[in-house]
Amino acid sequence: MMSNIIPALLVLGVLGVIFGAALAFASKVFAVEVDPTVAEVLGVLPGANCGACGYPGCEGLANAIAKGEAPVNGCAIGGQDTADKVALVMGTEAGNVAKEVAVVRCQGDCDKAQNKYAYQDVMDCRLIDSFAQGSKSCTSGCLGGGTCVTVCEYDAIKVENGVAVVDKEKCVACKRCIEICPKHIIGLMPYEQKTEVKCSTNDPGKVVRTNCSIGCIGCGICEKKCPKDAIKVENNLASIDYDKCINCGICAANCPTGAIYTDYPERVEKMKEKIKADKQKAAEKKKEAMKAGSPEK
């Protein structure tokens, strides 16, 4: 029996040597020369492979940076620290990197938005959207299925009372929630931005009031009141120019529906109280003038 095993082992051993030599030869002949700069850049990138930079993973971005086809601050989630490290490898300056975070432009939760029907199936926004554009009367509203939550690797987005909400302290702007949302109501805004129009509908104001109590009705009051010309109403929807906005809160304080969200609600409430008081004083003054027989024009 041993006489049968030994020749078989010898044959396998010879074949192993032959194939090993062939692979070694092939690896040298067909070897792809690797740019050492790519390896260095790749070594300082976070390795998330999120694709937020627009390239297929960190290696794709590293190759583009090494070739000069992408900026050294091209990593969306690495921020200033990663940009500085990449710039050091490339022997250049990173410049200032403005951190961005995702924002869900909808506040129409279960208490504020009307429904067309009661959805009772698999909770996936793509599936929900396939049924008459969703259960909400507002066809631009958050579907609340939580598909964005399932793709977020950073636990930065949750569904609260039927609407997705982003935790800006956890968000790294990887854009996965943006890409998966069938309503396209998730976007990016600067981390430092404290004021945002959280609505995405272009419906006329009358329709919006019927569908959602907190939607933008396109009244234009915010545009008229803004001291920096930082907010415009186009196609029935207000939007903010982040470069001009100073986060004063005047637009939010004057918004009749609350569609403009701020990170400083206490200050906005005080401004609303002042606006209300000023209106009462003006009304009383007008009333007194009318009594005196000289109504204001």
Phi, psi and omega in degrees: 000320178298327180296337178275328184284318185300312178299323179295318178296319179298318179297315179297319179297315179298316178298321179298317179296316181298312181293323178297317179296320180295318179294320179297318179297315181296322181296329179279319181293316184259015181297137177262123182291126182261128177290120181299334179295323179300316181296321180293316179296316180299327181292336181257351175285154186293341178077018181284335181052042184279336180082005181294339180283347182096002179244159181286080178083179184295325180294322178297318178292319180300317178298317181293320179295316181298328180273354181081016181267350180223149180288155181293341178258030184284348180283114185292326186262347182284332179070200185296321183299312179294319180300319179296320181292318179295319179298323178296318178297318184275354179069039180220187179258141181278330186075177180278131179255115179278117180291138178240156177223158178283152177220133177267115184271067177195138175234012184282076181281189184296338181269341187248335182255144178273151179249149175273328180200167179267115181275126180223071180212197181300131182277084176220123186302325180294323178286317180300318182295335182286345178262094176055038179062025177105166184279341181284148177295325175280115184282359178254000185278161177298133183279342176072014182281344176079018178297325177297325180295320184292335182264351181278119181272359186245009179054039187259000182219136181225156174261119180240116179054040174092003180226137178287138181228135182263135171270103187293342179283337180259337185294137178244011177060042180283346175074005182294322178292325180296316184289330185272340185290118182289341180270348180057043181253006177255130180223192178247147173217159179299142180302324183284346181291129184246000182230134182206141173278106183264070177202150183230003184278147174249014179292153175300154183306320181298319180291318180299315181299328179287323186273327188206132184281350184238015181277159177285128182259004177065030184289336178085002180297318180300320180295320181289325185275339184296124182282350184243010180055039186262358182226134182230151176248117178227134181054046176069012183225131178278147176216152186252135173271106185298331181290334181261333185295134178249009179056043180282334177089001182296321180296317181293322181293331182264350181293122184288343183248346182084018181292340180266117183267145176225157176273004183228065184299328181297316180295321180295321179297320178295322178294321178296319178298320179293319179298318179296317180296319180295322178294320179295318179297318180295321180293319179294321180295319179294321179295318179294322179294322179294322178295326181280356177087012179226072181299142180290145177257000000 
